[in-house]
Amino acid sequence: MTIQDQAQQLLAVAEQLPTAHVQGLINELMNVQAQVAGILGDTSSANSIQSAIARTQGALNDIGSSMEQLRQEIQNAAQHHMRG
């Protein structure tokens, strides 16, 4: 396998990272949040659930950022191979 082949394979791997899935989960959480607000209104139970949703969304945002950094690292390695 040539260095160019390796670079192409690395780029393909970078594109396989499921970053869109993370955004999809965040969107689903936002839907859940709206449903909870609609069902419970402004109650302590709703506020507790909303806090849990916010924590989960924060964790998913962190995962999404980490996956984007991983994608960039893989792409950087591919570019390094292309130059080398």
Coordinates of C-alpha atoms in Angstrom, one line a residue:
M1 CA 0.0 0.0 0.0
T2 CA 1.4 3.4 -1.0
I3 CA 1.5 6.4 1.3
Q4 CA -1.1 8.0 -1.0
D5 CA -3.4 5.0 -0.5
Q6 CA -2.9 5.3 3.3
A7 CA -3.8 9.0 3.1
Q8 CA -7.0 8.2 1.2
Q9 CA -8.0 5.5 3.6
L10 CA -7.4 7.9 6.5
L11 CA -9.7 10.5 4.9
A12 CA -12.3 7.8 4.5
V13 CA -12.1 6.8 8.1
A14 CA -12.4 10.5 9.2
E15 CA -15.6 10.7 7.2
Q16 CA -17.0 7.6 8.9
L17 CA -17.1 9.2 12.4
P18 CA -20.8 9.5 13.4
T19 CA -20.8 13.2 14.3
A20 CA -24.2 13.6 12.7
H21 CA -25.6 11.0 15.1
V22 CA -24.6 13.2 18.0
Q23 CA -26.4 16.2 16.5
G24 CA -29.4 13.9 16.0
L25 CA -29.4 13.0 19.7
I26 CA -29.2 16.6 20.7
N27 CA -32.2 17.4 18.4
E28 CA -34.1 14.5 20.0
L29 CA -33.4 15.8 23.4
M30 CA -34.7 19.2 22.4
N31 CA -37.9 17.5 21.3
V32 CA -38.1 15.7 24.7
Q33 CA -37.6 19.0 26.4
A34 CA -40.5 20.6 24.6
Q35 CA -42.7 17.6 25.3
V36 CA -41.9 17.7 29.0
A37 CA -42.6 21.4 29.1
G38 CA -45.9 20.8 27.4
I39 CA -46.9 18.0 29.7
L40 CA -45.7 19.4 33.1
G41 CA -45.6 23.1 32.5
D42 CA -43.5 25.1 35.0
T43 CA -43.3 22.7 37.9
S44 CA -40.5 21.4 40.1
S45 CA -40.7 18.1 38.4
A46 CA -40.4 19.7 35.0
N47 CA -37.5 21.8 36.2
S48 CA -35.7 18.7 37.5
I49 CA -36.1 17.0 34.2
Q50 CA -35.1 20.1 32.3
S51 CA -31.9 20.2 34.4
A52 CA -31.1 16.6 33.6
I53 CA -31.8 17.2 29.9
A54 CA -29.4 20.2 30.0
R55 CA -26.7 18.1 31.6
T56 CA -27.1 15.4 29.0
Q57 CA -27.1 17.9 26.2
G58 CA -23.8 19.4 27.6
A59 CA -22.3 15.9 27.7
L60 CA -23.4 15.3 24.1
N61 CA -21.9 18.7 23.0
D62 CA -18.6 17.6 24.6
I63 CA -18.7 14.3 22.8
G64 CA -19.5 16.1 19.5
S65 CA -16.6 18.5 20.0
S66 CA -14.3 15.6 20.9
M67 CA -15.3 13.7 17.8
E68 CA -14.7 16.7 15.6
Q69 CA -11.2 17.0 17.1
L70 CA -10.6 13.3 16.4
R71 CA -11.8 13.9 12.8
Q72 CA -9.3 16.7 12.5
E73 CA -6.5 14.6 13.9
I74 CA -7.1 11.9 11.4
Q75 CA -7.4 14.4 8.5
N76 CA -4.1 16.0 9.6
A77 CA -2.5 12.6 9.6
A78 CA -3.8 12.1 6.1
Q79 CA -2.5 15.4 4.9
H80 CA 0.9 14.7 6.5
H81 CA 1.0 11.4 4.5
M82 CA 0.1 13.2 1.3
R83 CA 3.0 15.7 1.8
G84 CA 5.4 12.9 2.7

